[in-house]
Amino acid sequence: MRLAKLAGLNVAPVKLKKAANKDVLLIERFDREPKGDKWTRKAMVSALTLFSLDDMMARYASYETLSEIIRHRFTNPKAALKELFYRLVFNILCGNTDDHARNHAAFWDGKALTMTPAYDICPQGRTGNMASQAMLISGNNNLSQLRTCLETAHNFLLSEEEAREIFKALTAVIGQNWDDVCTKAELNEVDKRLLWKRQFLNPYSVEQ
């Protein structure tokens, strides 16, 4: 989550605390806002709801469909499309394959939709290099590779050159900030080695 923030993504603020000798990740709620001395809830819908799918049909959820919904129903669609593409690429670069349709959401004001901050970016374990995302990326292809993102860049109103620049920028941010973020998260050297080049910047994922 911190790396994503450093990479320019719209991410919910996080803090790492200890309670009963255990690490606890606190994620600031963004679906509440103050109203006098009380709080009110902001209306929010998941991408699964936007797709009109239930949990049994969630395997048909796709970034292509979500990008189409954004183009037609979201406020500031061009910026929202770019943000979603950043999230897709970052998920692949950090090994977050659990990007299912409930992990994408939008605020609803009764007239239009606006993308919420990202709130569940968590690298998943993998035994080998090959991996696939929870949502389809390009057609029936959900392989966790930058080349898959290239295939669908036009759906986000991005050229191949713009997509490659995003790949380059996000890869650089991860590499430049990796040690510092790991230090702040109090990761030991063993965990760092387990995550680096396996979840983060896995050779299979960065193939273009």
mmCIF file of C-alpha atoms in Angstrom:
data_model
loop_
_atom_site.group_PDB
_atom_site.id
_atom_site.type_symbol
_atom_site.label_atom_id
_atom_site.label_comp_id
_atom_site.label_asym_id
_atom_site.label_seq_id
_atom_site.Cartn_x
_atom_site.Cartn_y
_atom_site.Cartn_z
ATOM 1 C CA MET A 1 0.000 0.000 0.000
ATOM 2 C CA ARG A 2 2.857 2.397 0.800
ATOM 3 C CA LEU A 3 4.684 1.551 -2.405
ATOM 4 C CA ALA A 4 1.488 2.134 -4.361
ATOM 5 C CA LYS A 5 1.101 5.544 -2.724
ATOM 6 C CA LEU A 6 4.699 6.408 -3.604
ATOM 7 C CA ALA A 7 3.962 5.330 -7.170
ATOM 8 C CA GLY A 8 1.207 7.936 -7.413
ATOM 9 C CA LEU A 9 -1.827 5.702 -6.988
ATOM 10 C CA ASN A 10 -4.845 6.898 -5.026
ATOM 11 C CA VAL A 11 -4.517 4.644 -1.984
ATOM 12 C CA ALA A 12 -6.190 4.608 1.419
ATOM 13 C CA PRO A 13 -3.748 5.739 4.168
ATOM 14 C CA VAL A 14 -2.275 2.924 6.261
ATOM 15 C CA LYS A 15 -0.435 2.569 9.558
ATOM 16 C CA LEU A 16 1.354 -0.424 11.027
ATOM 17 C CA LYS A 17 0.834 -0.913 14.765
ATOM 18 C CA LYS A 18 1.528 -3.620 17.305
ATOM 19 C CA ALA A 19 -1.134 -5.115 19.582
ATOM 20 C CA ALA A 20 -0.623 -8.139 21.850
ATOM 21 C CA ASN A 21 2.784 -8.691 20.203
ATOM 22 C CA LYS A 22 1.209 -8.930 16.769
ATOM 23 C CA ASP A 23 1.470 -6.626 13.767
ATOM 24 C CA VAL A 24 -1.811 -4.905 12.916
ATOM 25 C CA LEU A 25 -2.369 -3.017 9.670
ATOM 26 C CA LEU A 26 -4.761 -0.097 10.082
ATOM 27 C CA ILE A 27 -6.471 1.167 6.936
ATOM 28 C CA GLU A 28 -8.230 4.519 7.161
ATOM 29 C CA ARG A 29 -11.892 4.329 6.205
ATOM 30 C CA PHE A 30 -12.864 6.416 3.203
ATOM 31 C CA ASP A 31 -16.569 5.542 3.161
ATOM 32 C CA ARG A 32 -17.340 7.814 6.117
ATOM 33 C CA GLU A 33 -17.371 11.591 6.356
ATOM 34 C CA PRO A 34 -18.052 13.947 9.279
ATOM 35 C CA LYS A 35 -21.463 15.557 9.617
ATOM 36 C CA GLY A 36 -21.627 17.827 12.631
ATOM 37 C CA ASP A 37 -20.643 15.782 15.677
ATOM 38 C CA LYS A 38 -21.526 12.523 13.911
ATOM 39 C CA TRP A 39 -20.448 10.533 10.891
ATOM 40 C CA THR A 40 -22.354 9.703 7.747
ATOM 41 C CA ARG A 41 -21.759 6.847 5.315
ATOM 42 C CA LYS A 42 -20.862 7.505 1.688
ATOM 43 C CA ALA A 43 -22.772 5.307 -0.762
ATOM 44 C CA MET A 44 -20.432 2.836 -2.392
ATOM 45 C CA VAL A 45 -20.792 -0.079 -4.813
ATOM 46 C CA SER A 46 -18.326 -2.816 -5.682
ATOM 47 C CA ALA A 47 -17.282 -3.602 -9.237
ATOM 48 C CA LEU A 48 -19.072 -6.936 -8.834
ATOM 49 C CA THR A 49 -22.323 -5.010 -8.401
ATOM 50 C CA LEU A 50 -21.495 -2.784 -11.389
ATOM 51 C CA PHE A 51 -21.014 -5.940 -13.469
ATOM 52 C CA SER A 52 -24.424 -7.256 -12.286
ATOM 53 C CA LEU A 53 -22.677 -10.475 -11.274
ATOM 54 C CA ASP A 54 -22.987 -12.635 -8.169
ATOM 55 C CA ASP A 55 -20.164 -14.513 -6.473
ATOM 56 C CA MET A 56 -20.792 -17.630 -8.569
ATOM 57 C CA MET A 57 -20.282 -15.646 -11.785
ATOM 58 C CA ALA A 58 -17.377 -13.512 -10.568
ATOM 59 C CA ARG A 59 -14.939 -15.355 -12.858
ATOM 60 C CA TYR A 60 -16.444 -13.405 -15.774
ATOM 61 C CA ALA A 61 -15.460 -10.048 -14.298
ATOM 62 C CA SER A 62 -12.929 -8.208 -16.438
ATOM 63 C CA TYR A 63 -10.873 -5.043 -16.568
ATOM 64 C CA GLU A 64 -12.153 -4.483 -20.095
ATOM 65 C CA THR A 65 -15.762 -4.374 -18.905
ATOM 66 C CA LEU A 66 -14.842 -2.146 -15.974
ATOM 67 C CA SER A 67 -13.049 0.251 -18.321
ATOM 68 C CA GLU A 68 -16.191 0.421 -20.486
ATOM 69 C CA ILE A 69 -18.341 1.222 -17.452
ATOM 70 C CA ILE A 70 -15.877 3.955 -16.473
ATOM 71 C CA ARG A 71 -16.001 5.503 -19.943
ATOM 72 C CA HIS A 72 -19.795 5.767 -19.827
ATOM 73 C CA ARG A 73 -20.749 6.270 -16.182
ATOM 74 C CA PHE A 74 -17.842 7.734 -14.181
ATOM 75 C CA THR A 75 -16.935 11.307 -13.383
ATOM 76 C CA ASN A 76 -13.669 12.357 -15.071
ATOM 77 C CA PRO A 77 -13.446 9.045 -16.969
ATOM 78 C CA LYS A 78 -10.039 9.638 -18.567
ATOM 79 C CA ALA A 79 -8.356 10.132 -15.184
ATOM 80 C CA ALA A 80 -10.250 7.161 -13.725
ATOM 81 C CA LEU A 81 -9.149 4.933 -16.616
ATOM 82 C CA LYS A 82 -5.517 5.896 -16.101
ATOM 83 C CA GLU A 83 -5.807 5.249 -12.364
ATOM 84 C CA LEU A 84 -7.311 1.794 -12.985
ATOM 85 C CA PHE A 85 -4.547 0.943 -15.460
ATOM 86 C CA TYR A 86 -1.945 2.004 -12.879
ATOM 87 C CA ARG A 87 -3.602 -0.286 -10.348
ATOM 88 C CA LEU A 88 -3.682 -3.198 -12.771
ATOM 89 C CA VAL A 89 0.004 -2.803 -13.597
ATOM 90 C CA PHE A 90 0.984 -2.295 -9.961
ATOM 91 C CA ASN A 91 -0.972 -5.409 -8.921
ATOM 92 C CA ILE A 92 1.021 -7.433 -11.430
ATOM 93 C CA LEU A 93 4.368 -5.914 -10.446
ATOM 94 C CA CYS A 94 3.797 -6.536 -6.727
ATOM 95 C CA GLY A 95 2.219 -9.986 -7.071
ATOM 96 C CA ASN A 96 -1.282 -9.033 -5.954
ATOM 97 C CA THR A 97 -3.291 -11.623 -7.860
ATOM 98 C CA ASP A 98 -6.294 -11.255 -5.533
ATOM 99 C CA ASP A 99 -7.682 -8.312 -7.535
ATOM 100 C CA HIS A 100 -11.228 -9.691 -7.705
ATOM 101 C CA ALA A 101 -14.289 -7.558 -8.414
ATOM 102 C CA ARG A 102 -15.016 -6.885 -4.740
ATOM 103 C CA ASN A 103 -11.591 -5.264 -4.423
ATOM 104 C CA HIS A 104 -12.595 -2.514 -6.849
ATOM 105 C CA ALA A 105 -15.308 -0.035 -5.920
ATOM 106 C CA ALA A 106 -16.881 3.321 -6.670
ATOM 107 C CA PHE A 107 -18.712 6.033 -4.768
ATOM 108 C CA TRP A 108 -22.287 6.680 -5.946
ATOM 109 C CA ASP A 109 -23.874 10.121 -5.493
ATOM 110 C CA GLY A 110 -27.182 9.238 -7.099
ATOM 111 C CA LYS A 111 -26.078 10.479 -10.514
ATOM 112 C CA ALA A 112 -22.546 9.352 -11.286
ATOM 113 C CA LEU A 113 -19.793 7.051 -10.099
ATOM 114 C CA THR A 114 -16.353 8.043 -8.795
ATOM 115 C CA MET A 115 -13.527 5.586 -8.136
ATOM 116 C CA THR A 116 -12.691 4.983 -4.489
ATOM 117 C CA PRO A 117 -9.109 4.819 -3.234
ATOM 118 C CA ALA A 118 -7.413 1.420 -3.544
ATOM 119 C CA TYR A 119 -7.833 -0.494 -0.285
ATOM 120 C CA ASP A 120 -6.641 -4.099 -0.596
ATOM 121 C CA ILE A 121 -3.242 -4.363 -2.278
ATOM 122 C CA CYS A 122 -1.660 -7.504 -0.853
ATOM 123 C CA PRO A 123 1.018 -9.660 -2.549
ATOM 124 C CA GLN A 124 -0.071 -13.288 -2.764
ATOM 125 C CA GLY A 125 2.118 -16.358 -2.358
ATOM 126 C CA ARG A 126 3.231 -18.170 -5.491
ATOM 127 C CA THR A 127 5.143 -21.399 -5.913
ATOM 128 C CA GLY A 128 6.447 -20.796 -9.424
ATOM 129 C CA ASN A 129 6.851 -17.889 -11.777
ATOM 130 C CA MET A 130 3.547 -18.229 -13.638
ATOM 131 C CA ALA A 131 0.543 -16.470 -12.135
ATOM 132 C CA SER A 132 -2.834 -15.088 -13.162
ATOM 133 C CA GLN A 133 -5.001 -12.231 -11.969
ATOM 134 C CA ALA A 134 -8.429 -12.788 -10.414
ATOM 135 C CA MET A 135 -10.073 -10.638 -13.093
ATOM 136 C CA LEU A 136 -9.728 -11.081 -16.839
ATOM 137 C CA ILE A 137 -7.465 -8.478 -18.463
ATOM 138 C CA SER A 138 -7.649 -8.871 -22.232
ATOM 139 C CA GLY A 139 -10.367 -11.091 -23.643
ATOM 140 C CA ASN A 140 -10.082 -14.406 -21.806
ATOM 141 C CA ASN A 141 -6.461 -13.688 -20.875
ATOM 142 C CA ASN A 142 -5.718 -13.029 -17.203
ATOM 143 C CA LEU A 143 -2.001 -13.895 -17.145
ATOM 144 C CA SER A 144 -0.035 -11.734 -14.728
ATOM 145 C CA GLN A 145 2.249 -10.180 -17.302
ATOM 146 C CA LEU A 146 2.908 -6.667 -18.531
ATOM 147 C CA ARG A 147 2.454 -7.923 -22.095
ATOM 148 C CA THR A 148 -1.164 -8.714 -21.194
ATOM 149 C CA CYS A 149 -1.588 -5.098 -20.072
ATOM 150 C CA LEU A 150 -0.238 -3.953 -23.434
ATOM 151 C CA GLU A 151 -2.981 -5.912 -25.185
ATOM 152 C CA THR A 152 -5.670 -3.979 -23.328
ATOM 153 C CA ALA A 153 -4.069 -0.519 -23.028
ATOM 154 C CA HIS A 154 -6.336 0.894 -25.760
ATOM 155 C CA ASN A 155 -9.375 0.122 -23.604
ATOM 156 C CA PHE A 156 -7.957 2.597 -21.103
ATOM 157 C CA LEU A 157 -7.426 5.200 -23.850
ATOM 158 C CA LEU A 158 -3.666 4.699 -23.621
ATOM 159 C CA SER A 159 -1.193 4.174 -26.447
ATOM 160 C CA GLU A 160 1.414 1.411 -26.354
ATOM 161 C CA GLU A 161 4.083 4.043 -25.721
ATOM 162 C CA GLU A 162 2.136 5.504 -22.788
ATOM 163 C CA ALA A 163 1.618 2.032 -21.346
ATOM 164 C CA ARG A 164 5.330 1.261 -21.561
ATOM 165 C CA GLU A 165 6.142 4.551 -19.815
ATOM 166 C CA ILE A 166 3.816 3.515 -16.979
ATOM 167 C CA PHE A 167 5.557 0.128 -16.748
ATOM 168 C CA LYS A 168 8.910 1.893 -16.550
ATOM 169 C CA ALA A 169 7.784 4.418 -13.936
ATOM 170 C CA LEU A 170 6.152 1.885 -11.604
ATOM 171 C CA THR A 171 9.060 -0.541 -11.870
ATOM 172 C CA ALA A 172 11.473 2.264 -10.981
ATOM 173 C CA VAL A 173 9.436 3.375 -7.964
ATOM 174 C CA ILE A 174 9.322 -0.160 -6.573
ATOM 175 C CA GLY A 175 13.061 -0.644 -7.054
ATOM 176 C CA GLN A 176 14.017 2.731 -5.606
ATOM 177 C CA ASN A 177 11.800 2.515 -2.513
ATOM 178 C CA TRP A 178 11.906 -1.206 -1.755
ATOM 179 C CA ASP A 179 14.539 -1.125 0.999
ATOM 180 C CA ASP A 180 13.057 1.910 2.747
ATOM 181 C CA VAL A 181 9.491 0.551 2.742
ATOM 182 C CA CYS A 182 10.677 -2.834 4.004
ATOM 183 C CA THR A 183 12.582 -1.122 6.820
ATOM 184 C CA LYS A 184 9.497 0.871 7.865
ATOM 185 C CA ALA A 185 7.410 -2.320 7.733
ATOM 186 C CA GLU A 186 10.078 -4.026 9.897
ATOM 187 C CA LEU A 187 10.605 -6.884 7.459
ATOM 188 C CA ASN A 188 13.576 -9.090 8.194
ATOM 189 C CA GLU A 189 16.113 -10.047 5.537
ATOM 190 C CA VAL A 190 14.591 -13.505 5.041
ATOM 191 C CA ASP A 191 11.147 -12.073 4.257
ATOM 192 C CA LYS A 192 12.672 -9.450 1.978
ATOM 193 C CA ARG A 193 14.468 -12.123 -0.026
ATOM 194 C CA LEU A 194 11.320 -14.259 -0.213
ATOM 195 C CA LEU A 195 9.274 -11.372 -1.629
ATOM 196 C CA TRP A 196 11.819 -9.776 -3.953
ATOM 197 C CA LYS A 197 11.742 -11.091 -7.536
ATOM 198 C CA ARG A 198 9.060 -13.586 -6.510
ATOM 199 C CA GLN A 199 6.067 -11.429 -5.641
ATOM 200 C CA PHE A 200 7.705 -8.097 -6.459
ATOM 201 C CA LEU A 201 9.069 -7.683 -10.011
ATOM 202 C CA ASN A 202 8.847 -11.387 -10.765
ATOM 203 C CA PRO A 203 10.706 -12.090 -14.061
ATOM 204 C CA TYR A 204 7.599 -13.756 -15.535
ATOM 205 C CA SER A 205 5.455 -10.724 -14.737
ATOM 206 C CA VAL A 206 7.765 -8.095 -16.219
ATOM 207 C CA GLU A 207 8.067 -9.804 -19.597
ATOM 208 C CA GLN A 208 6.884 -7.488 -22.366
#
